[in-house]
Amino acid sequence: MKKIRESRRDFIKKSALAATAFSIVPRFVLGGKGFLAPSDHLTKGIIGVGGMGRNHIPYEGTKVVAICDVDTRHINIALEKLGGGEGVKTFGDYRDLIQLPEVDIVHIATPPHWHGIMAVDAARAGKDIWCEKPMTHTIGEGKKVMEAVRQYGNIFRLNTWFRFQSNFYGMGTPVQPIKKLVASGLLGWPLTVTVGKHTGFDWKFYWVGKENLKPEPVPDELDYDFWLGPAPYKPYNTHRVHSTFRGYWDYDGGGLADMGQHYLDPVQYFLGKDNESPVKVEIDAPQQHPDAVGTWRKIVYTYADGCKIVLDGEGKINNVPYIQGPKGKLYPGFRSDIPDLNAKLSEFPEPPEQVVNFSDAVRNRSKFALNEENGHRSCTLINMALVGLRLGRSVLHFDSEKQLFLNDETANRYIDPPMRAPWSL
Amino acid sequence: MRKIHTIIICLLAWGLSTQAQENKNIATLMAQLPAQDFHQLDVTMAKVATWGEEDLIALAHLLKPMNTGENAVVEYALSGLSAYVGVPGRDDLRKRVALAYAKSLQKSTDKDAQSFILSQLQGIAQDDVVAYVAPFLSDNQLADPASRVLVAVGGDLAKKILREALSDAKQHNLIFIVQALGYLKDNKAVKAIMPYVNNKNENVRKATYFALAAIADPQSKDVLTKIADESNYRFDTSHAFGAYLNYIKNLSKKDQKLAEQLASDLMRKTDSHEMQARIAALTLVVDLQGEKSLPLLETAFNGPNKTYRIAALRLATSYMNAHHVDFWVKLLKNSQSELQIEMLKVMATTDMPAALPAIKELMNSSDIDVKEAAIRAAGRLGGEALLSDFLAILKKGEAKEIAAVKHALLTMRSKKVNMALQEALPTLPWASKATVLSVLKSVEEKESAQVYAVKEFDAEAEKKDGFHVLFDGTDMDQWQGNTRDYTIEYGEMVINPSKGSGGNLYTKEEFSDFTFRFEFKLSPGANNGLGIRTPLTGNAAYEGIEIQIIDNDAEKYKYLKPYQYHGSLYGIMAAKKGFLNPVGMWNYQEVQVKGDHIKVILNGNVILDGSIADAKANGTLDSKEHPGLFRTSGHIAFLGHGDQVYFRNMRVKRL
């Protein structure tokens, strides 16, 4: 461990040296009304420049001024993608990046076990935040992110977007008309939403971990201890890190955690559940290994008012609509058994407009459409199911307000578990 | 499958060597893991939970060094067991299992194995085992997992053990113990932790600040205030400032007055510092003072920059309700436009109809952005009551106002609103007319297609009409070819995808002119085909005629040519798209073949009706040779083996 620490310091020293020669891009000054950087661009620093983080480089409206990774190989590939990266500072420690005065927005594209800590630290450093999904690894971390963003006055967005743009997977339409239909009451209440292969959503079960991982030597380019961060120490194995980390409970939660917020955040939105969580989760799955994430067959969430979300892991739930209500059904492609649906819908209000441009949100200090609050609630769907999966609970009851499981202390120990020092929230 | 494989290998690996073989309990258990579902898991673990302590310890001792790569099944057993006994009402079992795990820790020498056992105890340990965990607090690798067990347990005993460990902590385990005492908010540890605030090691300082902030004892006030002052209220890696804010927040539960004092001091001290520090101090004061802080927030609304002003407004909006309507109305009237706009956005989402007159006044604001926000907010709050105001604006016909009204109208639409708009339409100026029409039509709506019901058919009547059953769910007697991949499940013919080419499925008889009726159900992205007049060999799409069966709405088929849509004669004649039911639902299709004339009716809609005579004479749409066009008879066939498709109720009538 000691050796790793030293190599990290060397790395930072080298990065810092490399950085000194570059000019500082004036950041968007918080002061002057409507003041923009000369380039008319906000600036961003990206933490985690593996495959996902490198996708953030060309995101519109912002200019990369700094990148950070605990793997020097990632840094080098990212620099290449940045055309050599002149003027881009590189770091091994995200805490150096978030303190740069010239960074406006911090992008967090690390594995999820880091999201909570990094988001809170970025908030403390006064940065606005663009965070990868799933928002946090535990329910407790999500609450801390909400508190921090409120306390330090930051603007936060999550990196999924279906509640406000793009066609929504198998639905073949955006979410807005679905929201409108649901709000109209034409389908009745409560509703059951089925999310699986037959309604156009694939749960990506290739994100499974391997059992019996044997210890391997840590590659020179990787600061493994920093990569683990708040997670328990486990000996290094190639499969734990980088493109396969989703298969391990300590860092993520398989296909459910990967796709869950893409698929379920819009459901919470159109069901009007942005400020609440289900009161029950039921799970059908094989027993899970304590380290390696496996697959599952079916997960059913129930809300206090009787609305349900059914996740079909096997693609076996056939012949069901996407949304089933007592008065009508909605199928993929915005098809319905309600005759003359469009004519009927024309007599109902459109959903309120959302703030969908993050640069504008940052400049105007507006809350983004998908922010730390509704993002935390949709992430809670994932994190509550992951606890049930890991513990083999076929049913868990949840207090939506206190955000704790009812009458299950072992499950509650997974809500906000202690972190490996010195990391804490 | 792989897991089952692993079990077998593991069982073989134990084979001759360990005690496992002698222990019948364990051998039986291993063969049942991993459990196939949670019920079976419960049944299995219910038995294990009653084992004697010796067996339980023996189970834990099956963990081998990680580099053997043989622990999976044992890990399934141990984690399954701890999760099982963690369920409420199983406290006796939990106690026994936790104790056995704890005892196994003593006997083990493998740190990875001990670390695993500690991680299990983190879920189920209570006071009864903390003494067993204590020795590991001094271990280099295990201090972290051991301290996390104690945090999970909580309570006085865990605290006491941690304090004792702190008294002879070394550099390597200090941070774990200090942080754990923080998690447990142990105020008896304050004095012992305090000296570490000046430790040379940054991680120790960080853990110390964290702990002192969490415990929030009044006596750490001076120390923590000093480190926050020294940090200049900026983020640093020791989290001095963040910890100080947490300290004040937590302190308020013990000494509200002191906390408020410190928060006010902090507001003053951060006055010329970075925006996030100022906002954090303000938030703290507001959280501590509650609605008493509204006057303070009113001052903050005039703060020096937008980030600060908007943050202050956002804090204040927790108190935006009917109870404080006078405050907000006054504020709305007297604020700068920037703040008015933000206020109006929030007001639009609250239930405060008493604010409506003030909002309506701002609909006449000279600032177009304020005006727009006011129109939107008024629409949301007032609904139909605002209709006449909005119509008046539309009659004036000013472009910017019309745009704002359009949005308001969209969020107000109802039968009454629609009718009023319709009625007003002739009286409106041209620019407003277009807007009202687009509101009435709501351009964002997509054409919604219908779902078609598949009706039950009258078998007797069809029989009299000359139909003959080709498949009724009971047997495949009238079919030949790939009966390996095409099988019967619950009365349906299903093709289960296979990699190897199993080929097509053909009727045994040949048909020349006929009507064929059947029902089918697609899986996402599925592709199959109905062959007519096909020979038993060759590519049926060319040697016979293929009528496409395909989920042509799937993303992967977005570049299909029209002559590849569902119902098309492949490469020859295009069918009309848009009459398939969603994937997973049954469809009913009838195919009529008579001479050169072919007709396809899907869910009651004619999607193809034409003659192949022209293609025979002048060539096909895909410009390929289709010798099948010239055949006058052949088999009916299903052409595909790569995707899952279901069929049922097939019947045919010769013409």
PDB file of N, CA and C in Angstrom, chain A residues 364-406:
ATOM      1  N   ASN A 364     -28.178  30.929 -15.481  1.00  0.00           N
ATOM      2  CA  ASN A 364     -29.344  31.557 -14.848  1.00  0.00           C
ATOM      3  C   ASN A 364     -29.539  31.117 -13.408  1.00  0.00           C
ATOM      4  N   ARG A 365     -28.715  30.165 -12.964  1.00  0.00           N
ATOM      5  CA  ARG A 365     -28.847  29.569 -11.625  1.00  0.00           C
ATOM      6  C   ARG A 365     -30.227  28.929 -11.447  1.00  0.00           C
ATOM      7  N   SER A 366     -30.733  28.268 -12.510  1.00  0.00           N
ATOM      8  CA  SER A 366     -32.038  27.600 -12.406  1.00  0.00           C
ATOM      9  C   SER A 366     -31.826  26.130 -12.063  1.00  0.00           C
ATOM     10  N   LYS A 367     -32.781  25.583 -11.379  1.00  0.00           N
ATOM     11  CA  LYS A 367     -32.728  24.154 -11.100  1.00  0.00           C
ATOM     12  C   LYS A 367     -32.929  23.409 -12.415  1.00  0.00           C
ATOM     13  N   PHE A 368     -32.067  22.435 -12.692  1.00  0.00           N
ATOM     14  CA  PHE A 368     -32.155  21.667 -13.925  1.00  0.00           C
ATOM     15  C   PHE A 368     -33.316  20.668 -13.835  1.00  0.00           C
ATOM     16  N   ALA A 369     -33.817  20.258 -15.021  1.00  0.00           N
ATOM     17  CA  ALA A 369     -34.973  19.340 -15.041  1.00  0.00           C
ATOM     18  C   ALA A 369     -34.715  18.083 -14.210  1.00  0.00           C
ATOM     19  N   LEU A 370     -33.541  17.500 -14.397  1.00  0.00           N
ATOM     20  CA  LEU A 370     -33.208  16.287 -13.627  1.00  0.00           C
ATOM     21  C   LEU A 370     -32.067  16.646 -12.692  1.00  0.00           C
ATOM     22  N   ASN A 371     -32.403  16.849 -11.429  1.00  0.00           N
ATOM     23  CA  ASN A 371     -31.460  17.440 -10.486  1.00  0.00           C
ATOM     24  C   ASN A 371     -31.182  16.514  -9.311  1.00  0.00           C
ATOM     25  N   GLU A 372     -30.533  17.059  -8.282  1.00  0.00           N
ATOM     26  CA  GLU A 372     -30.132  16.223  -7.136  1.00  0.00           C
ATOM     27  C   GLU A 372     -31.328  15.681  -6.362  1.00  0.00           C
ATOM     28  N   GLU A 373     -32.486  16.339  -6.459  1.00  0.00           N
ATOM     29  CA  GLU A 373     -33.622  15.890  -5.656  1.00  0.00           C
ATOM     30  C   GLU A 373     -34.411  14.772  -6.335  1.00  0.00           C
ATOM     31  N   ASN A 374     -34.926  15.055  -7.541  1.00  0.00           N
ATOM     32  CA  ASN A 374     -35.660  13.971  -8.213  1.00  0.00           C
ATOM     33  C   ASN A 374     -34.690  12.864  -8.652  1.00  0.00           C
ATOM     34  N   GLY A 375     -33.417  13.241  -8.900  1.00  0.00           N
ATOM     35  CA  GLY A 375     -32.394  12.235  -9.242  1.00  0.00           C
ATOM     36  C   GLY A 375     -32.159  11.287  -8.072  1.00  0.00           C
ATOM     37  N   HIS A 376     -32.128  11.834  -6.885  1.00  0.00           N
ATOM     38  CA  HIS A 376     -31.946  10.978  -5.706  1.00  0.00           C
ATOM     39  C   HIS A 376     -33.120  10.012  -5.549  1.00  0.00           C
ATOM     40  N   ARG A 377     -34.316  10.514  -5.791  1.00  0.00           N
ATOM     41  CA  ARG A 377     -35.478   9.634  -5.627  1.00  0.00           C
ATOM     42  C   ARG A 377     -35.496   8.524  -6.678  1.00  0.00           C
ATOM     43  N   SER A 378     -35.111   8.847  -7.923  1.00  0.00           N
ATOM     44  CA  SER A 378     -35.137   7.760  -8.908  1.00  0.00           C
ATOM     45  C   SER A 378     -33.968   6.799  -8.674  1.00  0.00           C
ATOM     46  N   CYS A 379     -32.871   7.320  -8.123  1.00  0.00           N
ATOM     47  CA  CYS A 379     -31.745   6.426  -7.809  1.00  0.00           C
ATOM     48  C   CYS A 379     -32.101   5.510  -6.635  1.00  0.00           C
ATOM     49  N   THR A 380     -32.986   6.004  -5.772  1.00  0.00           N
ATOM     50  CA  THR A 380     -33.400   5.191  -4.625  1.00  0.00           C
ATOM     51  C   THR A 380     -34.102   3.908  -5.082  1.00  0.00           C
ATOM     52  N   LEU A 381     -34.813   3.971  -6.209  1.00  0.00           N
ATOM     53  CA  LEU A 381     -35.427   2.749  -6.744  1.00  0.00           C
ATOM     54  C   LEU A 381     -34.353   1.680  -6.928  1.00  0.00           C
ATOM     55  N   ILE A 382     -33.242   2.102  -7.508  1.00  0.00           N
ATOM     56  CA  ILE A 382     -32.168   1.147  -7.763  1.00  0.00           C
ATOM     57  C   ILE A 382     -31.561   0.666  -6.460  1.00  0.00           C
ATOM     58  N   ASN A 383     -31.198   1.634  -5.608  1.00  0.00           N
ATOM     59  CA  ASN A 383     -30.442   1.258  -4.409  1.00  0.00           C
ATOM     60  C   ASN A 383     -31.265   0.427  -3.433  1.00  0.00           C
ATOM     61  N   MET A 384     -32.575   0.641  -3.387  1.00  0.00           N
ATOM     62  CA  MET A 384     -33.365  -0.194  -2.473  1.00  0.00           C
ATOM     63  C   MET A 384     -33.470  -1.630  -3.008  1.00  0.00           C
ATOM     64  N   ALA A 385     -33.543  -1.770  -4.330  1.00  0.00           N
ATOM     65  CA  ALA A 385     -33.607  -3.118  -4.896  1.00  0.00           C
ATOM     66  C   ALA A 385     -32.267  -3.838  -4.751  1.00  0.00           C
ATOM     67  N   LEU A 386     -31.175  -3.086  -4.871  1.00  0.00           N
ATOM     68  CA  LEU A 386     -29.862  -3.729  -4.738  1.00  0.00           C
ATOM     69  C   LEU A 386     -29.691  -4.320  -3.340  1.00  0.00           C
ATOM     70  N   VAL A 387     -30.199  -3.621  -2.322  1.00  0.00           N
ATOM     71  CA  VAL A 387     -30.095  -4.155  -0.960  1.00  0.00           C
ATOM     72  C   VAL A 387     -30.875  -5.467  -0.860  1.00  0.00           C
ATOM     73  N   GLY A 388     -32.082  -5.458  -1.400  1.00  0.00           N
ATOM     74  CA  GLY A 388     -32.909  -6.667  -1.361  1.00  0.00           C
ATOM     75  C   GLY A 388     -32.259  -7.823  -2.103  1.00  0.00           C
ATOM     76  N   LEU A 389     -31.690  -7.509  -3.255  1.00  0.00           N
ATOM     77  CA  LEU A 389     -31.013  -8.540  -4.048  1.00  0.00           C
ATOM     78  C   LEU A 389     -29.860  -9.163  -3.266  1.00  0.00           C
ATOM     79  N   ARG A 390     -28.991  -8.299  -2.740  1.00  0.00           N
ATOM     80  CA  ARG A 390     -27.799  -8.780  -2.031  1.00  0.00           C
ATOM     81  C   ARG A 390     -28.177  -9.653  -0.857  1.00  0.00           C
ATOM     82  N   LEU A 391     -29.277  -9.287  -0.178  1.00  0.00           N
ATOM     83  CA  LEU A 391     -29.650 -10.008   1.046  1.00  0.00           C
ATOM     84  C   LEU A 391     -30.626 -11.142   0.784  1.00  0.00           C
ATOM     85  N   GLY A 392     -31.035 -11.326  -0.474  1.00  0.00           N
ATOM     86  CA  GLY A 392     -31.978 -12.400  -0.755  1.00  0.00           C
ATOM     87  C   GLY A 392     -33.340 -12.158  -0.122  1.00  0.00           C
ATOM     88  N   ARG A 393     -33.761 -10.910  -0.033  1.00  0.00           N
ATOM     89  CA  ARG A 393     -35.073 -10.595   0.546  1.00  0.00           C
ATOM     90  C   ARG A 393     -36.123 -10.611  -0.568  1.00  0.00           C
ATOM     91  N   SER A 394     -37.108 -11.483  -0.469  1.00  0.00           N
ATOM     92  CA  SER A 394     -38.139 -11.463  -1.512  1.00  0.00           C
ATOM     93  C   SER A 394     -39.056 -10.258  -1.350  1.00  0.00           C
ATOM     94  N   VAL A 395     -39.083  -9.679  -0.154  1.00  0.00           N
ATOM     95  CA  VAL A 395     -39.845  -8.435   0.004  1.00  0.00           C
ATOM     96  C   VAL A 395     -39.189  -7.562   1.069  1.00  0.00           C
ATOM     97  N   LEU A 396     -39.131  -6.269   0.776  1.00  0.00           N
ATOM     98  CA  LEU A 396     -38.651  -5.288   1.745  1.00  0.00           C
ATOM     99  C   LEU A 396     -39.674  -4.158   1.780  1.00  0.00           C
ATOM    100  N   HIS A 397     -39.995  -3.697   2.978  1.00  0.00           N
ATOM    101  CA  HIS A 397     -40.905  -2.551   3.130  1.00  0.00           C
ATOM    102  C   HIS A 397     -40.079  -1.312   3.430  1.00  0.00           C
ATOM    103  N   PHE A 398     -40.532  -0.189   2.879  1.00  0.00           N
ATOM    104  CA  PHE A 398     -39.708   1.014   2.932  1.00  0.00           C
ATOM    105  C   PHE A 398     -40.543   2.190   3.410  1.00  0.00           C
ATOM    106  N   ASP A 399     -39.944   3.003   4.276  1.00  0.00           N
ATOM    107  CA  ASP A 399     -40.592   4.242   4.723  1.00  0.00           C
ATOM    108  C   ASP A 399     -40.117   5.354   3.810  1.00  0.00           C
ATOM    109  N   SER A 400     -41.040   5.821   2.951  1.00  0.00           N
ATOM    110  CA  SER A 400     -40.656   6.776   1.909  1.00  0.00           C
ATOM    111  C   SER A 400     -40.170   8.100   2.485  1.00  0.00           C
ATOM    112  N   GLU A 401     -40.675   8.461   3.647  1.00  0.00           N
ATOM    113  CA  GLU A 401     -40.297   9.753   4.211  1.00  0.00           C
ATOM    114  C   GLU A 401     -38.956   9.680   4.939  1.00  0.00           C
ATOM    115  N   LYS A 402     -38.824   8.681   5.816  1.00  0.00           N
ATOM    116  CA  LYS A 402     -37.560   8.535   6.550  1.00  0.00           C
ATOM    117  C   LYS A 402     -36.478   7.913   5.685  1.00  0.00           C
ATOM    118  N   GLN A 403     -36.866   7.297   4.595  1.00  0.00           N
ATOM    119  CA  GLN A 403     -35.959   6.612   3.687  1.00  0.00           C
ATOM    120  C   GLN A 403     -35.165   5.516   4.403  1.00  0.00           C
ATOM    121  N   LEU A 404     -35.917   4.693   5.113  1.00  0.00           N
ATOM    122  CA  LEU A 404     -35.351   3.534   5.796  1.00  0.00           C
ATOM    123  C   LEU A 404     -36.254   2.333   5.548  1.00  0.00           C
ATOM    124  N   PHE A 405     -35.668   1.138   5.594  1.00  0.00           N
ATOM    125  CA  PHE A 405     -36.499  -0.059   5.520  1.00  0.00           C
ATOM    126  C   PHE A 405     -37.229  -0.225   6.838  1.00  0.00           C
ATOM    127  N   LEU A 406     -38.398  -0.851   6.779  1.00  0.00           N
ATOM    128  CA  LEU A 406     -39.169  -1.067   7.983  1.00  0.00           C
ATOM    129  C   LEU A 406     -38.822  -2.427   8.565  1.00  0.00           C
TER     130      LEU A 406
END
